[in-house]
Amino acid sequence: YFFFTMTFWIFDAMFSAVFAFPMERSIILKERASGSYHLSAYFLAKTTSEAPTLLSLPIIFVTISYWLANINSSFLLFLASTGITLLSVGAGE
């Protein structure tokens, strides 16, 4: 359960970030050349604005699938696996 769940959510976040950057590349280069903002400001703004969407789907998925799969009835283990999933999604982005 955990291997496939983590693999799916990491690749989902990674591919959405990889495919979004080439579309925004020309805009980023133009705005950086004009001195509008630094690349770190762009990255932080993009990461912060996409975080609710990026993290809500794994939370919903883990909440439903963890209890349906009947992995363990411990609520602390559920919270730990949800936290690890969210950390993995954040690292995958």
mmCIF file of C-alpha atoms in Angstrom:
data_model
loop_
_atom_site.group_PDB
_atom_site.id
_atom_site.type_symbol
_atom_site.label_atom_id
_atom_site.label_comp_id
_atom_site.label_asym_id
_atom_site.label_seq_id
_atom_site.Cartn_x
_atom_site.Cartn_y
_atom_site.Cartn_z
ATOM 1 C CA TYR A 1 0.000 0.000 0.000
ATOM 2 C CA PHE A 2 2.595 2.545 1.069
ATOM 3 C CA PHE A 3 5.025 1.977 -1.800
ATOM 4 C CA PHE A 4 2.463 2.468 -4.552
ATOM 5 C CA THR A 5 0.777 5.343 -2.756
ATOM 6 C CA MET A 6 4.031 7.219 -2.267
ATOM 7 C CA THR A 7 5.209 6.493 -5.792
ATOM 8 C CA PHE A 8 1.978 7.736 -7.316
ATOM 9 C CA TRP A 9 1.826 10.986 -5.350
ATOM 10 C CA ILE A 10 5.528 11.774 -5.792
ATOM 11 C CA PHE A 11 5.355 11.270 -9.555
ATOM 12 C CA ASP A 12 2.092 13.195 -9.773
ATOM 13 C CA ALA A 13 3.641 16.235 -8.091
ATOM 14 C CA MET A 14 6.910 15.885 -9.971
ATOM 15 C CA PHE A 15 5.365 15.629 -13.429
ATOM 16 C CA SER A 16 2.999 18.532 -12.826
ATOM 17 C CA ALA A 17 5.981 20.698 -11.837
ATOM 18 C CA VAL A 18 8.158 19.457 -14.721
ATOM 19 C CA PHE A 19 5.496 20.089 -17.352
ATOM 20 C CA ALA A 20 4.468 23.497 -15.955
ATOM 21 C CA PHE A 21 7.933 25.033 -16.093
ATOM 22 C CA PRO A 22 8.523 24.953 -19.901
ATOM 23 C CA MET A 23 5.239 26.774 -20.488
ATOM 24 C CA GLU A 24 6.247 29.551 -18.066
ATOM 25 C CA ARG A 25 9.920 29.683 -19.042
ATOM 26 C CA SER A 26 9.696 32.592 -21.485
ATOM 27 C CA ILE A 27 7.730 34.690 -19.003
ATOM 28 C CA ILE A 28 10.196 33.952 -16.209
ATOM 29 C CA LEU A 29 13.202 34.826 -18.363
ATOM 30 C CA LYS A 30 11.610 38.064 -19.557
ATOM 31 C CA GLU A 31 10.669 39.200 -16.053
ATOM 32 C CA ARG A 32 14.058 38.257 -14.632
ATOM 33 C CA ALA A 33 15.813 40.182 -17.418
ATOM 34 C CA SER A 34 13.786 43.293 -16.573
ATOM 35 C CA GLY A 35 14.681 42.886 -12.883
ATOM 36 C CA SER A 36 11.093 42.457 -11.710
ATOM 37 C CA TYR A 37 11.926 39.803 -9.126
ATOM 38 C CA HIS A 38 14.380 37.051 -8.253
ATOM 39 C CA LEU A 39 13.907 33.416 -9.145
ATOM 40 C CA SER A 40 13.551 32.540 -5.454
ATOM 41 C CA ALA A 41 10.553 34.887 -5.163
ATOM 42 C CA TYR A 42 8.918 33.197 -8.154
ATOM 43 C CA PHE A 43 9.549 29.740 -6.701
ATOM 44 C CA LEU A 44 8.195 30.630 -3.254
ATOM 45 C CA ALA A 45 5.111 32.336 -4.695
ATOM 46 C CA LYS A 46 4.367 29.432 -7.027
ATOM 47 C CA THR A 47 4.917 26.818 -4.320
ATOM 48 C CA THR A 48 2.791 28.696 -1.785
ATOM 49 C CA SER A 49 -0.062 29.317 -4.199
ATOM 50 C CA GLU A 50 -0.179 25.704 -5.395
ATOM 51 C CA ALA A 51 0.222 24.109 -1.963
ATOM 52 C CA PRO A 52 -3.483 23.886 -1.026
ATOM 53 C CA THR A 53 -4.373 22.155 -4.280
ATOM 54 C CA LEU A 54 -1.288 19.972 -4.252
ATOM 55 C CA LEU A 55 -1.827 18.762 -0.678
ATOM 56 C CA SER A 56 -5.616 18.443 -0.580
ATOM 57 C CA LEU A 57 -5.883 15.530 -3.013
ATOM 58 C CA PRO A 58 -3.374 13.283 -1.169
ATOM 59 C CA ILE A 59 -5.102 14.058 2.141
ATOM 60 C CA ILE A 60 -8.469 13.022 0.737
ATOM 61 C CA PHE A 61 -6.990 9.915 -0.883
ATOM 62 C CA VAL A 62 -5.099 8.762 2.214
ATOM 63 C CA THR A 63 -8.052 9.441 4.499
ATOM 64 C CA ILE A 64 -10.349 7.251 2.417
ATOM 65 C CA SER A 65 -7.952 4.512 1.308
ATOM 66 C CA TYR A 66 -6.208 4.013 4.666
ATOM 67 C CA TRP A 67 -9.398 3.103 6.456
ATOM 68 C CA LEU A 68 -10.871 1.136 3.543
ATOM 69 C CA ALA A 69 -7.719 -0.965 3.223
ATOM 70 C CA ASN A 70 -7.908 -1.661 6.976
ATOM 71 C CA ILE A 71 -4.147 -1.387 7.359
ATOM 72 C CA ASN A 72 -4.056 -0.592 11.052
ATOM 73 C CA SER A 73 -6.687 0.837 13.379
ATOM 74 C CA SER A 74 -4.211 3.104 15.172
ATOM 75 C CA PHE A 75 -5.025 6.771 14.654
ATOM 76 C CA LEU A 76 -1.426 7.800 15.378
ATOM 77 C CA LEU A 77 -0.194 5.510 12.622
ATOM 78 C CA PHE A 78 -2.746 7.063 10.286
ATOM 79 C CA LEU A 79 -1.477 10.547 11.138
ATOM 80 C CA ALA A 80 2.111 9.421 10.623
ATOM 81 C CA SER A 81 1.387 7.899 7.230
ATOM 82 C CA THR A 82 -0.559 11.007 6.183
ATOM 83 C CA GLY A 83 2.322 13.229 7.278
ATOM 84 C CA ILE A 84 4.860 11.119 5.421
ATOM 85 C CA THR A 85 2.688 11.240 2.316
ATOM 86 C CA LEU A 86 2.481 15.024 2.496
ATOM 87 C CA LEU A 87 6.226 15.342 3.011
ATOM 88 C CA SER A 88 6.796 13.084 0.014
ATOM 89 C CA VAL A 89 4.486 15.173 -2.160
ATOM 90 C CA GLY A 90 6.307 18.315 -1.082
ATOM 91 C CA ALA A 91 9.659 16.765 -1.908
ATOM 92 C CA GLY A 92 8.370 15.552 -5.254
ATOM 93 C CA GLU A 93 7.402 19.023 -6.311
#
